[in-house]
PDB file of C-alpha atoms in Angstrom:
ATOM      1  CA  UNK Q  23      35.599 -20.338 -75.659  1.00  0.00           C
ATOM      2  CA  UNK Q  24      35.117 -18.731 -78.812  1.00  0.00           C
ATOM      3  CA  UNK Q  25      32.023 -16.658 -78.502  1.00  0.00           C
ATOM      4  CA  UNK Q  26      33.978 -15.378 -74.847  1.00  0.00           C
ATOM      5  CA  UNK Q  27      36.654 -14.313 -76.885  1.00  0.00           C
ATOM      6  CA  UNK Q  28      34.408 -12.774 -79.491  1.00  0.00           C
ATOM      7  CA  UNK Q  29      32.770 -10.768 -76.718  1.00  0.00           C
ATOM      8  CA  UNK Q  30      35.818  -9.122 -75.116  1.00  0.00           C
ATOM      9  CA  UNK Q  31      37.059  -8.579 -78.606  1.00  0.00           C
ATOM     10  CA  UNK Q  32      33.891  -6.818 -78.990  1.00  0.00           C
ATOM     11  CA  UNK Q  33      34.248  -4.629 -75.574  1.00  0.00           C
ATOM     12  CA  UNK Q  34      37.624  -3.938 -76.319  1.00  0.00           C
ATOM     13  CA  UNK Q  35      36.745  -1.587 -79.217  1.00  0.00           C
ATOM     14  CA  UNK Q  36      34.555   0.574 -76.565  1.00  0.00           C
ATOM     15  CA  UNK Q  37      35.277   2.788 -73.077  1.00  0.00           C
ATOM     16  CA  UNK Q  38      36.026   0.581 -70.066  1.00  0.00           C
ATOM     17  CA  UNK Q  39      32.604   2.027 -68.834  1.00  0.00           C
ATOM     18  CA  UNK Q  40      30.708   0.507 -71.536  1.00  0.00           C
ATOM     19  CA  UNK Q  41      27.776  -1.726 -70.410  1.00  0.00           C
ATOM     20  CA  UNK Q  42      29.540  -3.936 -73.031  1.00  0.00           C
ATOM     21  CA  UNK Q  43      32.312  -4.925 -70.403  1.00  0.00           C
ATOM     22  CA  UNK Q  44      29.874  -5.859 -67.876  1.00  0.00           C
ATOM     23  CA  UNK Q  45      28.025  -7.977 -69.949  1.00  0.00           C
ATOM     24  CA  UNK Q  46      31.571  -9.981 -70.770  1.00  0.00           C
ATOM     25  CA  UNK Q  47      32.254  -9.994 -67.121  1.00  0.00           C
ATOM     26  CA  UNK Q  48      29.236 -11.517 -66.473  1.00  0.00           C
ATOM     27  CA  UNK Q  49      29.982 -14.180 -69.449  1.00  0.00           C
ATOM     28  CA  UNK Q  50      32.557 -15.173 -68.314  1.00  0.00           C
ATOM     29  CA  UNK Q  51      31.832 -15.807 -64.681  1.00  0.00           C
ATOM     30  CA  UNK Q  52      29.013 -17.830 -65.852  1.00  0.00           C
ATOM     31  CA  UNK Q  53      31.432 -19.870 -68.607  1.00  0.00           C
ATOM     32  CA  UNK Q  54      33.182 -20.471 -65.434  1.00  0.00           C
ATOM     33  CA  UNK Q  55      30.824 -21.893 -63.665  1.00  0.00           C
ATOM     34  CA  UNK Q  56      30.558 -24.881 -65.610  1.00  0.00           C
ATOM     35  CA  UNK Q  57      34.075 -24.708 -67.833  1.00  0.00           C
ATOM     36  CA  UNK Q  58      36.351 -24.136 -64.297  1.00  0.00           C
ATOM     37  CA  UNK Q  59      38.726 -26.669 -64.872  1.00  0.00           C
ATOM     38  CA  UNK Q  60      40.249 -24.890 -68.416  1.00  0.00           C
ATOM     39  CA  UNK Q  61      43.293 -22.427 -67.377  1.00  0.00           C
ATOM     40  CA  UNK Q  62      43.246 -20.742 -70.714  1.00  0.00           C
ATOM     41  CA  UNK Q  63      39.662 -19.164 -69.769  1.00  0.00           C
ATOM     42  CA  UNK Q  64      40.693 -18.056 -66.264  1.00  0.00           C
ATOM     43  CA  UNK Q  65      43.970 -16.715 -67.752  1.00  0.00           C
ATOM     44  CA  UNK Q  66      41.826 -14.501 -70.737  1.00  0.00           C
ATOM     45  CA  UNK Q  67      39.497 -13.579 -68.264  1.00  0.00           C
ATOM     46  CA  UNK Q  68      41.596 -12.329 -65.618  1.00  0.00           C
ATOM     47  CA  UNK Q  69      43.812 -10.579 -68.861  1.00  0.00           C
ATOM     48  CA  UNK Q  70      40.782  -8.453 -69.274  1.00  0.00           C
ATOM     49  CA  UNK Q  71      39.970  -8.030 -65.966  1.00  0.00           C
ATOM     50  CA  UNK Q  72      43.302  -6.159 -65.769  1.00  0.00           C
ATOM     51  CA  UNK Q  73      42.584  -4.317 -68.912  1.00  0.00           C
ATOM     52  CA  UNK Q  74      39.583  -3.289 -66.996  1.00  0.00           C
ATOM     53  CA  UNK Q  75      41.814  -2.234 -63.671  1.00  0.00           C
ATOM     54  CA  UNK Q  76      39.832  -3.908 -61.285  1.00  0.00           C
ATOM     55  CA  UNK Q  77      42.088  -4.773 -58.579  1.00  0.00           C
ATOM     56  CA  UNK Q  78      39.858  -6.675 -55.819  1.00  0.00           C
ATOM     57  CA  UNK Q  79      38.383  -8.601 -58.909  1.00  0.00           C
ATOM     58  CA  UNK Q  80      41.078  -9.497 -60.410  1.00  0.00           C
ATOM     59  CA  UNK Q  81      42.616 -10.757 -57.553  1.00  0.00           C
ATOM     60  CA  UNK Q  82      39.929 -12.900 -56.151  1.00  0.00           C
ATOM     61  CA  UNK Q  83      39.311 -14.205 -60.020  1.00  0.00           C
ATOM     62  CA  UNK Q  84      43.173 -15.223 -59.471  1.00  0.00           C
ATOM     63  CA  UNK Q  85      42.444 -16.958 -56.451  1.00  0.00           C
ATOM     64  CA  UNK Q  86      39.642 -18.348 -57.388  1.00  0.00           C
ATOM     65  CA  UNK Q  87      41.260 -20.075 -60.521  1.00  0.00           C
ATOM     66  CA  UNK Q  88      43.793 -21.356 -58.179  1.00  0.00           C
ATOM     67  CA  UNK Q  89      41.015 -23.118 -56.024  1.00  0.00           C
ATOM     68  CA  UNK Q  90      39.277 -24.788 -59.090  1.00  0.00           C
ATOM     69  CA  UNK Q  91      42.103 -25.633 -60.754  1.00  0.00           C
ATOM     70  CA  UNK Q  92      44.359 -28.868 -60.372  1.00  0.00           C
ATOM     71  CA  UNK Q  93      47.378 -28.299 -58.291  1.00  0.00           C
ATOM     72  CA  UNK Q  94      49.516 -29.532 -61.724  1.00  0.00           C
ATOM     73  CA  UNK Q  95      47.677 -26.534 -63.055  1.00  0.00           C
ATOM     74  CA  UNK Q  96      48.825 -24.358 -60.769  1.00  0.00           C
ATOM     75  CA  UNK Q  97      51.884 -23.028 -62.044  1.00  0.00           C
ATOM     76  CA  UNK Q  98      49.952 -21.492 -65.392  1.00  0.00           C
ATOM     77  CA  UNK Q  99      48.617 -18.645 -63.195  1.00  0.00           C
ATOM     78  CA  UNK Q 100      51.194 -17.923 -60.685  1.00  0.00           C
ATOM     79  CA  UNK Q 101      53.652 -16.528 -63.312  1.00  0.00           C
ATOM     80  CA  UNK Q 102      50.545 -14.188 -64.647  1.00  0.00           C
ATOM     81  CA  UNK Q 103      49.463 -13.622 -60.873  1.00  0.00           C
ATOM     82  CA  UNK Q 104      52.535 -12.850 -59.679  1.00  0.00           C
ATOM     83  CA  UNK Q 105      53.469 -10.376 -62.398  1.00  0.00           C
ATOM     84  CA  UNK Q 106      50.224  -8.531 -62.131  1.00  0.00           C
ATOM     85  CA  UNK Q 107      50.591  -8.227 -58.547  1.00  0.00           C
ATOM     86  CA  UNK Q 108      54.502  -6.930 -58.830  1.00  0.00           C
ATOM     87  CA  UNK Q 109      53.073  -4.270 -61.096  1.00  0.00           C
ATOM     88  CA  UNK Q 110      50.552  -3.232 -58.515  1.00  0.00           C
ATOM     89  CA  UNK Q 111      51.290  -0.122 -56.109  1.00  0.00           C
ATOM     90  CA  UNK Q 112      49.846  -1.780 -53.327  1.00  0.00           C
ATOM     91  CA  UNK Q 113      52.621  -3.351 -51.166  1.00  0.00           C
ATOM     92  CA  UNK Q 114      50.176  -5.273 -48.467  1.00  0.00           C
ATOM     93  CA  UNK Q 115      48.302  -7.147 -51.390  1.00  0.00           C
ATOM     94  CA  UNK Q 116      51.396  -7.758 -53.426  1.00  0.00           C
ATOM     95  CA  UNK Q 117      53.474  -9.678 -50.310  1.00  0.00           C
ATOM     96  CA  UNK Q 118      50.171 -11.509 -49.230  1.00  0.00           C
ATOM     97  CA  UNK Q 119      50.545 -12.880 -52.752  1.00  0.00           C
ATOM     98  CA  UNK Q 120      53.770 -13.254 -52.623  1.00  0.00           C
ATOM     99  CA  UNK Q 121      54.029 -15.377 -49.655  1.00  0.00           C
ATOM    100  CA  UNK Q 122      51.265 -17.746 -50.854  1.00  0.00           C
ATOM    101  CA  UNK Q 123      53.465 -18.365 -53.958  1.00  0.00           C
ATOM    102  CA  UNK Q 124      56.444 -19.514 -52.025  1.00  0.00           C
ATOM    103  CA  UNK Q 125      54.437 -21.586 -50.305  1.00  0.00           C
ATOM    104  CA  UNK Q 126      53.852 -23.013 -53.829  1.00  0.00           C
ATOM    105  CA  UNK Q 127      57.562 -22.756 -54.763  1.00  0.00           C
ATOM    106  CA  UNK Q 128      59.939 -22.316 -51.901  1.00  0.00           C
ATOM    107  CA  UNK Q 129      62.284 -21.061 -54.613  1.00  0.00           C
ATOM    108  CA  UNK Q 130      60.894 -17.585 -55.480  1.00  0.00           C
ATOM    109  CA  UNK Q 131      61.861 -16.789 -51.719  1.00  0.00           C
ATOM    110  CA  UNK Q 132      64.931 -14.984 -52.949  1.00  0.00           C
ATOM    111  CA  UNK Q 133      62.927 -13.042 -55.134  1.00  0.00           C
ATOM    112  CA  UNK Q 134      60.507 -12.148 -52.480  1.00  0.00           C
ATOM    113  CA  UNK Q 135      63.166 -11.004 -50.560  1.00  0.00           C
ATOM    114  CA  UNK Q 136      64.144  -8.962 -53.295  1.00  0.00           C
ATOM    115  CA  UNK Q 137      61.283  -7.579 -53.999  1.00  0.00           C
ATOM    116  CA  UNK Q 138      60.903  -6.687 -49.712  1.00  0.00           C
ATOM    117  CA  UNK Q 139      64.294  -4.580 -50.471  1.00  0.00           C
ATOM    118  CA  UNK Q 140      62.985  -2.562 -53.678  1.00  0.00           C
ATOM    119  CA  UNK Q 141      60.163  -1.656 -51.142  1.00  0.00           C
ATOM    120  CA  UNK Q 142      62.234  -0.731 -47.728  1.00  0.00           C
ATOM    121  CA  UNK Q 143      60.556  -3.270 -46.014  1.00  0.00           C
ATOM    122  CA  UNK Q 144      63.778  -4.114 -44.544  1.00  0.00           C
ATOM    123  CA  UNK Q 145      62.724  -5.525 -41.763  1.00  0.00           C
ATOM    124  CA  UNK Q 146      60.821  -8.509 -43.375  1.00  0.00           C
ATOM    125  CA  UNK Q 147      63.691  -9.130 -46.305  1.00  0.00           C
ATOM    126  CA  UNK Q 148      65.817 -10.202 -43.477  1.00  0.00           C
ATOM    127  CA  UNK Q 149      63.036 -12.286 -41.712  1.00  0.00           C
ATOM    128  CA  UNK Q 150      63.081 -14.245 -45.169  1.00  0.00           C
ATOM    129  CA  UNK Q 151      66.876 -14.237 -45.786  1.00  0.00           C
ATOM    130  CA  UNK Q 152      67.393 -15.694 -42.394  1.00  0.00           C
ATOM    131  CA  UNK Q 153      64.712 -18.419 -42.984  1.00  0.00           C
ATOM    132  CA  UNK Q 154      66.881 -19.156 -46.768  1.00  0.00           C
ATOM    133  CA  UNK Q 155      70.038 -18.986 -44.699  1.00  0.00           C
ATOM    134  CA  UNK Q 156      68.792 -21.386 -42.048  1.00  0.00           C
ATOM    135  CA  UNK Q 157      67.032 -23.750 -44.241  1.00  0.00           C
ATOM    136  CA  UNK Q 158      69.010 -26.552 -44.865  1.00  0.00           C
ATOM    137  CA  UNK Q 159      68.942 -27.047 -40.474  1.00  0.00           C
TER     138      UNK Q 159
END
């Protein structure tokens, strides 16, 4: 854990095109291989893959951490996930991710739906509020 954070300490001080990143990327995704049940790495990791503005990366590291991790785990990289992929300017990606996380917790639906209205996708915010509406039936 240590010597990973020691490395992206390193890269940090150099362009995001430095070899330097590269090398921590691969660290990392080796640590991984054999430390995949320890949030904290997957959360650092995917920190600096956002640093790094890979998109596709970062999203399938997020994934990824949610396949290897516990489901009791689970709820240490939705918040991070979810916030990363609010910030994004990619609308198709973000409500892909969004609707896995209600899946997760049915209660972020009202969110979701707000987030469908800061967008104009109007006609999928009312798709969802009918399906909070008509819940309880």
């Amino acid at each position: 854990y240590h010597f990973l954070k020691e490395t992206r300490k390193n890269a940090k001080q150099y362009s995001l095109d430095d070899p330097r990143y590269s090398i921590a990327n691969d660290l990392h995704e080796k640590a991984l291989i054999f430390m995949s049940k320890m949030p904290l790495i997957w959360l650092k990791y995917t920190r600096f893959l956002i640093r790094q503005k890979f998109v596709t990366k970062t999203r399938h590291t997020f994934d990824n951490s949610l396949r290897a991790l516990p489901a009791t785990q689970h709820e240490l990289i939705w918040k991070p996930y979810v916030d990363w992929v609010k910030s994004l300017d990619c609308v198709e990606v973000a409500k892909h991710v969004l609707q896995r996380f209600i899946s997760f917790n049915p209660d972020a639906r009202e969110d979701y739906i707000d987030f469908l209205m800061d967008y104009d996708q109007f006609n999928e915010a009312a798709v969802e509020l009918i399906k909070v509406l008509f819940a309880d039936e």
